[in-house]
Structures are given as structure tokens and as C-alpha cells.
Coordinates of C-alpha atoms in Angstrom, one line a residue:
Chain A
M1085 CA 0.0 0.0 0.0
T1086 CA 1.5 3.4 -0.9
R1087 CA 1.2 6.4 1.3
G1088 CA -1.6 7.8 -0.9
Q1089 CA -3.5 4.6 -0.8
R1090 CA -3.1 4.5 2.9
L1091 CA -4.5 7.9 3.3
S1092 CA -7.5 7.1 1.1
A1093 CA -8.1 4.0 3.2
W1094 CA -8.4 6.2 6.2
L1095 CA -10.7 8.6 4.4
L1096 CA -12.9 5.8 3.3
L1097 CA -13.2 4.7 6.8
A1098 CA -14.0 8.2 7.9
A1099 CA -16.9 8.2 5.5
L1100 CA -18.0 4.8 6.6
A1101 CA -17.8 5.6 10.3
A1102 CA -19.5 8.9 10.3
P1103 CA -23.2 7.9 10.1
L1104 CA -22.9 5.1 12.6
A1105 CA -24.3 5.5 16.1
L1106 CA -21.9 4.4 18.7
A1107 CA -22.1 0.7 19.3
G1108 CA -20.5 1.2 22.6
E1109 CA -18.1 -0.8 24.8
I1110 CA -16.9 -4.3 24.0
P1111 CA -18.5 -6.8 26.3
R1112 CA -16.1 -8.8 28.5
D1113 CA -16.6 -12.1 26.7
Q1114 CA -15.8 -10.5 23.3
R1115 CA -12.5 -8.8 24.4
R1116 CA -9.6 -10.0 22.3
S1117 CA -5.9 -9.2 22.4
G1118 CA -4.4 -7.3 19.5
A1119 CA -2.2 -10.4 19.0
D1120 CA -5.3 -12.3 17.9
F1121 CA -5.5 -10.0 14.8
M1122 CA -1.9 -10.6 13.7
A1123 CA -0.5 -12.9 11.1
P1124 CA 0.6 -16.3 12.6
E1125 CA 4.3 -15.4 12.0
T1126 CA 4.0 -12.3 14.1
R1127 CA 2.2 -14.2 16.8
A1128 CA 4.9 -16.8 16.8
M1129 CA 7.5 -14.1 17.2
Q1130 CA 5.8 -12.8 20.3
A1131 CA 5.3 -16.3 21.8
D1132 CA 8.9 -17.5 21.5
D1133 CA 11.1 -15.8 24.1
T1134 CA 14.2 -16.8 22.1
A1135 CA 12.8 -15.0 19.0
N1136 CA 10.9 -12.0 20.5
P1137 CA 13.2 -9.0 20.0
A1138 CA 11.6 -7.3 23.0
M1139 CA 13.3 -9.8 25.2
L1140 CA 16.6 -7.9 24.6
W1141 CA 15.1 -5.0 26.5
V1142 CA 13.8 -7.3 29.3
L1143 CA 17.4 -8.6 29.6
E1144 CA 18.7 -5.0 29.8
G1145 CA 16.0 -4.2 32.4
D1146 CA 17.1 -7.1 34.5
A1147 CA 20.7 -5.6 34.5
L1148 CA 19.5 -2.1 35.2
W1149 CA 17.3 -3.3 38.1
R1150 CA 20.5 -4.4 39.9
E1151 CA 22.6 -1.4 39.0
P1152 CA 23.0 1.4 41.7
A1153 CA 22.0 4.8 40.4
G1154 CA 21.8 8.5 41.4
A1155 CA 23.0 10.3 44.5
A1156 CA 21.4 7.6 46.7
G1157 CA 23.6 5.0 45.1
Q1158 CA 20.8 2.5 45.5
S1159 CA 19.5 0.0 42.9
C1160 CA 15.9 -0.9 42.4
A1161 CA 16.8 -4.3 43.8
D1162 CA 18.1 -2.8 47.0
C1163 CA 14.6 -1.7 47.9
H1164 CA 12.4 -4.1 46.0
G1165 CA 14.4 -7.3 46.1
D1166 CA 13.3 -10.1 43.8
T1167 CA 11.1 -8.8 41.0
A1168 CA 9.2 -12.1 40.6
E1169 CA 7.7 -11.4 44.0
S1170 CA 7.8 -7.7 44.5
M1171 CA 6.6 -6.7 41.0
R1172 CA 4.2 -9.5 40.3
G1173 CA 0.8 -8.0 39.4
V1174 CA 2.1 -4.4 39.5
A1175 CA 1.6 -3.8 35.7
A1176 CA -1.8 -5.3 35.9
R1177 CA -3.0 -2.7 38.3
H1178 CA -1.5 0.4 36.7
P1179 CA -2.3 3.2 36.1
A1180 CA -3.0 3.6 39.8
F1181 CA -3.8 6.5 42.1
D1182 CA -0.7 8.5 43.1
E1183 CA -1.1 10.2 46.5
A1184 CA 1.6 12.7 45.8
S1185 CA 0.1 14.2 42.7
G1186 CA -3.5 13.4 43.4
R1187 CA -3.8 11.8 39.9
P1188 CA -3.4 8.5 38.2
I1189 CA 0.2 7.5 37.4
D1190 CA 1.2 4.8 34.9
L1191 CA 3.9 2.2 35.3
Q1192 CA 6.5 4.2 33.5
G1193 CA 5.7 7.2 35.5
R1194 CA 5.9 5.2 38.7
I1195 CA 9.4 3.9 37.7
N1196 CA 10.6 7.4 36.9
Q1197 CA 9.1 8.6 40.2
C1198 CA 11.2 6.0 42.1
R1199 CA 14.2 7.0 40.1
A1200 CA 13.8 10.7 40.9
E1201 CA 12.7 10.6 44.4
R1202 CA 14.2 7.4 45.9
Q1203 CA 17.4 7.1 43.8
S1204 CA 17.8 10.9 43.5
A1205 CA 18.7 10.4 39.9
E1206 CA 17.7 12.3 36.7
P1207 CA 14.4 10.8 35.5
F1208 CA 14.6 9.1 32.1
P1209 CA 13.3 11.1 29.1
P1210 CA 10.2 9.6 27.3
E1211 CA 11.0 6.6 25.1
D1212 CA 14.5 6.3 26.6
D1213 CA 15.6 2.7 26.1
R1214 CA 16.5 2.4 29.8
L1215 CA 13.0 3.4 30.8
L1216 CA 11.5 1.0 28.3
A1217 CA 13.8 -1.7 29.4
L1218 CA 12.9 -1.3 33.1
T1219 CA 9.2 -1.0 32.3
A1220 CA 9.3 -4.1 30.1
Y1221 CA 11.1 -6.0 32.8
V1222 CA 8.6 -5.0 35.5
A1223 CA 5.6 -5.6 33.2
R1224 CA 6.9 -9.0 32.3
Q1225 CA 6.4 -10.1 35.9
S1226 CA 2.7 -9.9 35.3
L1227 CA 2.7 -12.1 32.2
G1228 CA -0.6 -13.9 32.0
L1229 CA -2.3 -12.1 34.9
P1230 CA -5.6 -10.5 34.1
A1231 CA -5.8 -6.7 33.7
D1232 CA -7.0 -5.6 37.0
P1233 CA -7.6 -1.8 37.2
P1234 CA -7.9 -0.7 40.8
D1235 CA -11.4 0.0 42.1
D1236 CA -10.4 3.3 43.6
P1237 CA -13.2 5.9 43.7
R1238 CA -10.5 8.6 43.4
L1239 CA -9.7 7.3 39.9
V1240 CA -13.3 7.6 38.6
P1241 CA -13.2 11.2 37.3
F1242 CA -9.9 10.5 35.5
Q1243 CA -11.2 7.3 34.0
E1244 CA -14.3 9.2 32.8
N1245 CA -12.1 11.8 31.2
G1246 CA -10.3 9.0 29.5
R1247 CA -13.6 7.6 28.2
H1248 CA -14.5 11.1 26.9
L1249 CA -11.2 11.3 25.1
F1250 CA -11.8 7.9 23.6
E1251 CA -15.2 8.8 22.3
R1252 CA -14.5 12.3 21.2
R1253 CA -14.1 12.9 17.4
I1254 CA -10.7 14.4 16.6
G1255 CA -8.4 15.4 13.8
Q1256 CA -8.9 16.4 10.2
L1257 CA -10.6 13.0 9.6
N1258 CA -13.1 13.7 12.4
L1259 CA -12.9 10.2 13.9
S1260 CA -13.0 9.0 17.5
C1261 CA -11.0 6.1 18.8
A1262 CA -14.3 4.4 19.5
D1263 CA -15.3 4.7 15.8
C1264 CA -12.6 2.3 14.9
H1265 CA -11.9 0.3 18.1
D1266 CA -15.4 -0.2 19.5
D1267 CA -17.4 -0.1 16.3
H1268 CA -15.2 -1.4 13.6
W1269 CA -12.8 -3.8 15.3
G1270 CA -12.2 -6.9 13.2
G1271 CA -12.6 -4.8 10.1
R1272 CA -9.7 -3.7 7.9
L1273 CA -8.1 -0.4 7.3
G1274 CA -6.3 -0.8 3.9
G1275 CA -4.1 -3.8 4.6
A1276 CA -4.3 -3.7 8.4
P1277 CA -6.8 -5.3 10.6
I1278 CA -8.4 -3.0 13.2
P1279 CA -7.8 -4.4 16.7
Q1280 CA -9.7 -3.5 19.9
A1281 CA -7.0 -1.2 21.2
H1282 CA -6.0 -3.0 24.4
P1283 CA -3.0 -1.8 26.4
T1284 CA -2.1 -5.2 27.7
G1285 CA 1.1 -5.8 25.6
Y1286 CA 3.0 -2.6 26.3
P1287 CA 5.7 -1.7 26.2
L1288 CA 6.0 -3.7 23.0
Y1289 CA 8.2 -4.2 19.9
R1290 CA 6.5 -2.8 16.9
L1291 CA 8.0 -4.0 13.6
E1292 CA 7.1 -0.6 12.1
W1293 CA 9.3 1.1 14.7
Q1294 CA 12.0 -1.6 14.7
T1295 CA 12.3 -1.0 18.4
L1296 CA 10.5 -1.2 21.7
G1297 CA 8.0 1.6 22.4
S1298 CA 5.5 2.7 25.0
L1299 CA 1.7 2.7 24.9
Q1300 CA 1.8 6.5 24.6
R1301 CA 3.9 6.3 21.5
R1302 CA 1.3 3.9 20.1
L1303 CA -1.5 6.2 20.9
R1304 CA 0.3 9.1 19.2
N1305 CA 0.5 7.0 16.1
C1306 CA -3.3 6.6 16.0
M1307 CA -3.7 10.3 16.6
T1308 CA -1.4 11.1 13.8
G1309 CA -3.4 8.7 11.7
V1310 CA -6.5 10.8 12.0
R1311 CA -4.4 13.9 11.6
A1312 CA -5.0 15.2 15.1
E1313 CA -2.7 17.1 17.4
T1314 CA -0.8 14.8 19.8
P1315 CA -0.4 15.6 23.4
S1316 CA 3.2 15.6 24.6
F1317 CA 4.5 12.5 26.4
G1318 CA 3.4 12.2 30.0
A1319 CA 0.5 14.6 29.5
P1320 CA -2.3 14.0 32.0
D1321 CA -4.8 13.3 29.2
F1322 CA -2.5 10.4 28.0
V1323 CA -2.5 8.8 31.5
D1324 CA -6.3 9.2 31.7
L1325 CA -6.7 7.5 28.3
E1326 CA -4.4 4.7 29.5
L1327 CA -6.5 4.3 32.6
Y1328 CA -9.7 4.0 30.5
L1329 CA -8.0 1.6 28.1
M1330 CA -7.1 -0.6 31.1
R1331 CA -10.7 -0.6 32.4
R1332 CA -11.9 -1.5 28.9
A1333 CA -9.4 -4.4 28.8
E1334 CA -10.3 -5.7 32.3
G1335 CA -9.8 -9.4 32.5
L1336 CA -7.6 -9.8 29.5
P1337 CA -4.3 -11.4 30.3
L1338 CA -1.2 -9.2 30.2
E1339 CA 1.3 -10.1 27.5
A1340 CA 4.0 -7.5 27.8
P1341 CA 6.4 -7.3 26.1
G1342 CA 4.4 -8.0 23.0
V1343 CA 5.1 -7.8 19.3
R1344 CA 2.9 -5.9 16.8
P1345 CA 3.2 -5.2 13.1
Chain B
M820 CA 39.2 -7.2 24.7
T821 CA 35.6 -7.0 23.6
D822 CA 33.6 -4.0 24.6
R823 CA 30.6 -5.8 26.0
N824 CA 28.4 -2.8 26.1
A825 CA 29.5 -1.1 22.9
F826 CA 26.1 -1.7 21.2
A827 CA 24.1 -0.8 24.3
L828 CA 20.6 0.1 23.3
G829 CA 20.7 3.6 22.0
R830 CA 20.2 6.2 24.7
R831 CA 18.6 8.8 22.5
G832 CA 14.9 9.7 22.7
V833 CA 13.4 8.0 19.8
L834 CA 11.0 10.7 19.0
A835 CA 13.7 13.3 18.3
A836 CA 14.3 11.3 15.2
G837 CA 10.9 12.3 14.0
A838 CA 10.8 12.3 10.3
A839 CA 13.8 10.0 10.2
Q840 CA 11.6 7.2 11.4
I841 CA 9.8 6.9 8.1
L842 CA 10.2 4.0 5.8
V843 CA 13.6 2.6 6.0
L844 CA 14.7 1.4 2.6
A845 CA 13.0 3.5 0.0
L846 CA 15.4 5.8 -1.7
P847 CA 14.7 5.9 -5.4
R848 CA 17.9 7.5 -6.5
V849 CA 20.0 4.8 -4.9
A850 CA 17.6 2.1 -6.2
L851 CA 18.2 3.1 -9.8
A852 CA 21.9 2.6 -9.6
R853 CA 21.8 -0.7 -7.9
P854 CA 23.0 -3.9 -9.5
T855 CA 20.3 -6.3 -10.6
L856 CA 19.5 -9.4 -8.7
E857 CA 21.1 -11.5 -11.5
E858 CA 24.3 -9.4 -11.3
A859 CA 24.5 -9.9 -7.6
V860 CA 24.0 -13.7 -7.9
R861 CA 26.7 -13.8 -10.6
A862 CA 29.1 -12.0 -8.3
F863 CA 28.3 -14.7 -5.7
T864 CA 28.8 -17.7 -8.0
G865 CA 31.7 -16.3 -10.0
G866 CA 29.7 -17.0 -13.1
T867 CA 29.0 -20.6 -12.5
E868 CA 25.5 -21.6 -13.7
V869 CA 22.8 -21.8 -11.1
Q870 CA 20.3 -24.6 -11.3
A871 CA 16.8 -24.3 -10.0
G872 CA 15.8 -26.7 -7.3
G873 CA 17.3 -28.4 -4.3
V874 CA 16.7 -25.4 -2.1
R875 CA 13.7 -24.8 0.1
L876 CA 12.9 -21.2 0.7
D877 CA 10.3 -20.6 3.4
I878 CA 8.9 -17.1 3.5
P879 CA 5.3 -15.9 4.0
P880 CA 3.7 -14.9 0.7
L881 CA 2.0 -11.9 2.4
V882 CA 3.6 -10.0 5.2
E883 CA 2.2 -7.3 7.6
N884 CA 5.3 -5.3 7.7
G885 CA 8.4 -5.4 5.6
N886 CA 10.8 -4.5 8.5
A887 CA 11.1 -8.0 9.8
V888 CA 10.2 -10.9 7.5
G889 CA 11.1 -14.3 8.7
V890 CA 12.9 -16.5 6.2
T891 CA 14.1 -20.1 6.5
V892 CA 16.4 -21.7 3.9
A893 CA 17.0 -25.4 3.9
V894 CA 18.9 -27.6 1.5
D895 CA 18.5 -31.3 1.2
S896 CA 22.0 -32.4 1.9
P897 CA 23.6 -35.2 3.9
M898 CA 26.1 -32.6 5.3
T899 CA 29.0 -35.1 5.2
P900 CA 32.7 -34.1 4.6
D901 CA 32.3 -35.2 1.0
D902 CA 28.9 -33.8 0.3
H903 CA 27.7 -30.7 2.0
V904 CA 26.5 -27.1 1.6
R905 CA 29.3 -24.5 1.9
R906 CA 27.4 -21.3 1.6
I907 CA 23.8 -20.0 1.4
A908 CA 23.1 -16.5 0.1
L909 CA 20.0 -14.5 0.1
F910 CA 19.1 -11.8 -2.5
N911 CA 16.3 -9.5 -3.2
Q912 CA 14.9 -7.8 -6.2
S913 CA 13.9 -4.3 -5.2
N914 CA 15.7 -3.1 -2.0
P915 CA 18.4 -0.4 -2.5
Q916 CA 21.0 -3.3 -2.5
P917 CA 20.4 -6.8 -3.8
E918 CA 22.5 -8.7 -1.2
V919 CA 20.8 -9.7 2.1
A920 CA 23.2 -12.1 3.8
V921 CA 25.7 -14.9 3.1
F922 CA 25.9 -17.8 5.5
R923 CA 28.9 -20.1 5.7
M924 CA 28.6 -23.6 7.1
G925 CA 30.1 -27.1 6.8
P926 CA 29.6 -30.8 7.7
R927 CA 29.5 -29.8 11.4
A928 CA 26.2 -28.1 10.9
G929 CA 24.5 -31.5 10.7
R930 CA 21.7 -30.0 8.7
A931 CA 21.8 -27.3 6.0
Q932 CA 19.3 -25.0 7.5
V933 CA 19.3 -21.4 8.5
A934 CA 16.7 -18.8 9.6
T935 CA 16.8 -15.1 9.9
R936 CA 14.7 -11.9 9.6
I937 CA 15.0 -9.6 6.7
R938 CA 13.8 -6.2 5.5
L939 CA 11.8 -5.9 2.3
A940 CA 11.2 -2.3 1.2
T941 CA 8.3 -3.3 -1.0
S942 CA 6.6 -6.3 -2.6
Q943 CA 9.2 -8.2 -4.6
T944 CA 11.0 -11.5 -5.3
V945 CA 13.5 -13.0 -2.8
M946 CA 16.0 -15.6 -3.9
A947 CA 18.2 -18.1 -2.0
V948 CA 21.3 -19.6 -3.7
A949 CA 23.2 -22.5 -2.1
E950 CA 26.8 -23.5 -3.0
L951 CA 27.5 -27.2 -2.6
S952 CA 30.9 -28.8 -1.8
D953 CA 31.1 -30.1 -5.4
G954 CA 31.1 -26.5 -6.6
S955 CA 27.5 -26.5 -8.0
F956 CA 25.0 -23.8 -7.2
W957 CA 21.2 -24.3 -6.6
S958 CA 18.5 -21.8 -6.1
S959 CA 14.9 -21.2 -5.2
Q960 CA 12.9 -18.0 -5.3
A961 CA 9.6 -16.7 -3.9
K962 CA 7.4 -13.7 -4.3
V963 CA 6.4 -11.7 -1.2
I964 CA 3.6 -9.1 -1.0
V965 CA 4.3 -6.5 1.7
T966 CA 1.5 -4.5 3.3
L967 CA 2.1 -1.5 5.4
A968 CA 0.9 -0.7 8.9
A969 CA -2.0 1.7 9.0
C970 CA -1.0 4.0 11.9
I971 CA 2.6 5.1 11.5
E972 CA 4.4 8.1 12.8
D973 CA 4.4 10.1 9.6
L974 CA 1.4 9.9 7.3
S975 CA 2.1 12.9 5.0
Chain C
M683 CA 24.5 -4.0 23.6
R684 CA 22.7 -7.1 24.8
S685 CA 22.6 -10.4 23.1
L686 CA 20.3 -13.3 23.7
V687 CA 21.5 -16.8 22.7
N688 CA 19.8 -20.0 23.2
A689 CA 21.2 -23.5 22.9
P690 CA 20.4 -26.7 24.8
K691 CA 22.5 -27.1 28.0
T692 CA 23.0 -30.8 27.4
A693 CA 23.0 -33.0 24.3
R694 CA 24.0 -36.5 23.3
Q695 CA 27.1 -37.0 21.2
G696 CA 26.2 -36.7 17.6
E697 CA 22.9 -35.0 18.2
I698 CA 22.0 -32.1 15.9
I699 CA 21.2 -29.1 18.1
E700 CA 19.5 -25.8 17.2
I701 CA 21.1 -22.5 18.2
K702 CA 19.3 -19.2 18.2
A703 CA 21.1 -15.9 18.5
M704 CA 19.8 -12.4 18.7
V705 CA 21.6 -9.1 19.3
A706 CA 20.3 -5.6 20.1
H707 CA 21.4 -3.3 17.2
P708 CA 19.5 -0.8 15.1
M709 CA 21.1 -1.9 11.8
E710 CA 21.2 1.6 10.4
T711 CA 21.0 1.1 6.7
G712 CA 22.8 4.1 5.4
Y713 CA 19.8 4.8 3.2
R714 CA 18.0 7.0 5.6
T715 CA 18.1 10.7 6.2
D716 CA 17.5 12.6 9.4
A717 CA 14.8 15.3 10.1
K718 CA 17.0 17.9 8.4
G719 CA 17.6 15.8 5.3
A720 CA 21.2 14.9 6.1
P721 CA 22.1 11.2 5.5
I722 CA 22.4 9.0 8.5
P723 CA 25.6 7.0 8.1
R724 CA 25.4 3.3 7.8
N725 CA 26.2 1.3 10.9
I726 CA 25.2 -2.3 10.7
V727 CA 26.4 -5.6 12.3
N728 CA 28.2 -6.8 9.2
R729 CA 29.5 -10.1 10.6
F730 CA 28.6 -12.9 12.9
T731 CA 30.6 -15.9 13.8
C732 CA 30.0 -19.0 16.0
T733 CA 32.9 -21.0 17.3
Y734 CA 32.6 -24.4 19.0
D735 CA 35.0 -27.2 19.8
G736 CA 38.1 -25.6 18.3
E737 CA 36.6 -24.3 15.0
E738 CA 34.4 -21.7 13.4
I739 CA 31.3 -23.8 12.7
F740 CA 29.0 -21.0 11.3
S741 CA 29.4 -17.5 10.1
A742 CA 27.4 -14.8 8.3
D743 CA 27.9 -11.6 6.4
F744 CA 25.1 -9.2 6.9
F745 CA 23.9 -6.4 4.6
P746 CA 21.5 -3.6 5.4
A747 CA 18.5 -5.8 4.5
I748 CA 18.9 -7.8 7.7
S749 CA 16.3 -6.6 10.2
A750 CA 17.1 -4.4 13.2
N751 CA 18.1 -6.6 16.2
P752 CA 19.4 -9.4 14.0
F753 CA 18.1 -12.8 14.6
L754 CA 19.7 -16.1 13.5
S755 CA 18.9 -19.7 13.9
F756 CA 21.2 -22.5 12.7
T757 CA 22.3 -26.0 13.7
T758 CA 25.4 -27.9 14.7
V759 CA 26.3 -31.4 15.7
A760 CA 27.1 -31.8 19.4
T761 CA 30.7 -33.0 19.4
A762 CA 32.2 -32.1 22.8
S763 CA 31.4 -30.4 26.1
G764 CA 32.6 -26.9 26.3
P765 CA 31.8 -23.3 25.3
I766 CA 30.0 -22.2 22.2
T767 CA 31.1 -18.7 21.5
F768 CA 29.2 -16.0 19.5
T769 CA 30.7 -12.8 18.1
W770 CA 29.0 -9.9 16.4
T771 CA 31.0 -7.1 14.7
A772 CA 29.6 -3.8 13.5
D773 CA 30.7 -1.2 11.0
D774 CA 31.9 1.1 13.7
G775 CA 34.2 -1.6 15.0
A776 CA 32.1 -2.4 18.1
T777 CA 32.0 -6.1 18.9
Q778 CA 29.8 -8.2 21.2
T779 CA 30.5 -11.7 22.4
A780 CA 28.4 -14.2 24.2
T781 CA 29.1 -17.7 25.3
V782 CA 27.0 -20.7 26.3
E783 CA 28.3 -23.9 27.9
I784 CA 27.1 -27.2 26.6
T785 CA 27.6 -30.6 28.2
V786 CA 27.8 -33.5 25.7
T787 CA 27.3 -37.0 27.0

């Protein structure tokens, strides 16, 4: 598909989606991982730890976990010990409410918070390979556990904002996330199948990127796709959207670090 | 001494690269000047004739993304000191450069089989050529259709 | 750079074993330009070798068409207990080595 054809595919979908009433949220028993929509070869790449390129970052994360950093000279391991115990399930319940800021915080944000406040080290910039490596390593400890967003009443307004962002039409193509991911999942956009937009595989290795990337990077791609402005990395709206996506995915097994085309 | 960390995952912020993240291999000017697939194969064989067959080239006919296409090449060979595969080369028709990889092996491989992942800039033909210990060359080729991901970083 | 190699820890004498090897590297093709239009210089892993039981048993020359974070799978006959050593070399001279120990019975 050429660039021009790709754009016309989006426009076609814009035309198609516009008159439809919102079909609404995907019922629990119909929720499917993005991996289900991939070619068998890509699925096999994700399933085989010796072939999944994201495992290179997990390995790097394992080394960073034990490496002292910052003025405090402490490693993550000094405080948290064995990840298999201390980090099990942590990715499945993030974003979570952060007392300090009075807002939800996602897993990467939490890791950077520990880095800044407990290690007294410079926080990692967005999409830094070290941050992705640590996040992938921590998320990996929740492999197979169901997405389990916290039932914390303080999160509700932020989750509702996330839902609003998901259902709001944006960009030159005037499409909402829901137009594609609630109402047209399973359909195709040019050559690509439209998945349900679950966050359960992140951070993941996207073949298109040729590297590991965060969920926020992925969301930015979809926003660029509809030719909308993208919030900057770490923007509160992004975390609210992540929170809503996690709620939408409740019950689906975590599969980070995944592989996607 | 090897520098164990020399290739450490890049520390740059990926996004700074912005426009540089676009399609990797498409540069028409370079593509025009490149040797043909046939010329590249001739350079590999030294002009010896290549016979079709004997080589199994496993590659999906339709791929979701050309940045990492799994390929397996296998040659039906006993892999004995007297009768084995010496080299297997992979070529493409339409990337900026026709060569993909050259693998060297011998009887100690036990089996003449190798797998890797390759980049395909566009839909095209991929060719595997094997050099046997008797100096003969055998080949197989396959057509691959490459689709592109829908949501990428640069759509313009 | 990190590498991830996989081979069986034990094997019977004469058994054909499968080896998988992956290394973290962007495989910069030399065909891309940066945001300002300036060419990004090529830097790829151009060579891989595998040594076992006193000999180079497998090697590869890579071109820019090998994917980022190069992956390889190949086979060898288990001949003796000892190290299997993997080496990757990039255009900029950087090298990476990894070793796995195999016990052959």
C-alpha cells in the first residue's frame, strides 16, 4: 500500500464511520488481544522468548534493576528485592492513584518517580531505552495475569475523562478512537486489521518502529493517523486515556512485552 | 578485549528522530543505480551456472510489515565431509541493495538450514542460492507481498 | 549491547542441536536521512561468527537488508562439552561476544 492509498483507506473509513451510532463498549466475553489479529508469523515471534526481540530489553531491564544509580547509590533491587515477588501483578493494576500528585500514574511514571525521588537520579526522558527496558522487565512479571484496574473511587473522574477522550471525534478525519476500536474492530483499514486497542502488551516491539515503544507512543501513532494534534509524552490526558483503556481491557491477560506489526 | 556494552541500546529519545523514522529502505535514486538481482547472484557464484531446485525457501507470501520478515532456507544435503553445503546466500529484487546475507557452514552443521529476519522495502522477489561442496549452485525464489501498517508516525 | 543466545544445556554426542542468537542493534541502513535531510551514516552488524570445539562452525555476512536486532537460527552437531562462542561485529568496530556452555554425553 502506498502512502496515498493508505490515506485514502483512512478517508474511506471516515466516510463509513461517520453515520454510525456508537455501538459502545466491547462486552467482556468478546474482548480480544491485539495479538489475535496478527499474522501467525508475528504471533509466533511474540510467543517465542528466544525470537521475540523485546526480550533484549527485558534482559537490559534485568541488569538495570540491579545497578545502583543516582545520589542515593541504590539500585531498584536494594529496595524491591526479587522482581518475581515484589513486581508480580504491578503492571496489571497500573495506572494507579498516586497520592503525591492526586492523579493516576502509569507504570513508566511510577518507575521514573522512584528514580527521581528514591534514587535521587535524573528521570529518564520519554521513550528512553533504559526506561522502556525497566518497564518491560517489570511488566513481564505480570505475564498472563488479568488486567485488574484498581477499584479506587478517586480514579473515577480521570477514567471518565479517558472515556471522553476515547469517544470524542478528533483530527482532520473527524474520527474517534471508538469509531474504529469499538465499532469497527475486526474490520480492515487498507491492509491492516483494526484491533480492539487493548493496552495489555505494552511496552512492545513494533515492527514498524523496529524497536520497543510505549503505549503513549502507540496512541500518538493513532492520533497522527486521523491527523489530530498529539499531546506531549506524559500529558495527564494520556494517562487518563491509558486508565480508561485498562478498564476497557479488564480481565484480558497481560502479554508484555508483545510484538505488533 | 571486547567491549561488552558497545552496542548498548541507544540512549537517544526515539522521537527526536521524527521524520527519520519513516520508511527505511525507500530511496529511489539509490535504487536506480543498484546492480540487478542477477548481477548480484553472478558475483556470488563467480559466473557458475545456477540450477533451479534443491533449495527450500520458506517465506510468507503476504507480510504485515516489511521491516522483519522471517525467512528459513533449507537444502536437502547429507552434510558429510564429501557432500555438504558450503554457503547459502539471500538476495532481493527491489531493496536499494540486492544482497541480504551470506551464511557459511560445513559438515559440522548436521543440517543445512538457517533462519533469519529480513527487510523488504516493497513487494518483490526473494532468492536463495546454495553453494555445494562439489562447486555446484542451486536456487529457489519466492514472491512476497508487503502491506504497510496503518497507523505510523508520519502519514504525510 | 545485549545479546540473547539459546542452545540446549545438554546434548547427546552426535545429536543435531538448534542454536538461536539475537543481538540488540538498530542496523542503520545508510539509506535514511534525518529530520534535516542529512544522510544518517550506515552502521550495521556486518559479521557474525560462531565457534565451537576448536573451530568456526558457522558465520554470516550481513547487509542492510537484515532486520534491526538481527536474529539467526542454525544447527550444529554436538561433538564435545565446552563453550559455544558467538561474536558480532559492527561497521563502527564495536563487537559483542556471548558464550553458552554445553555438556555433551
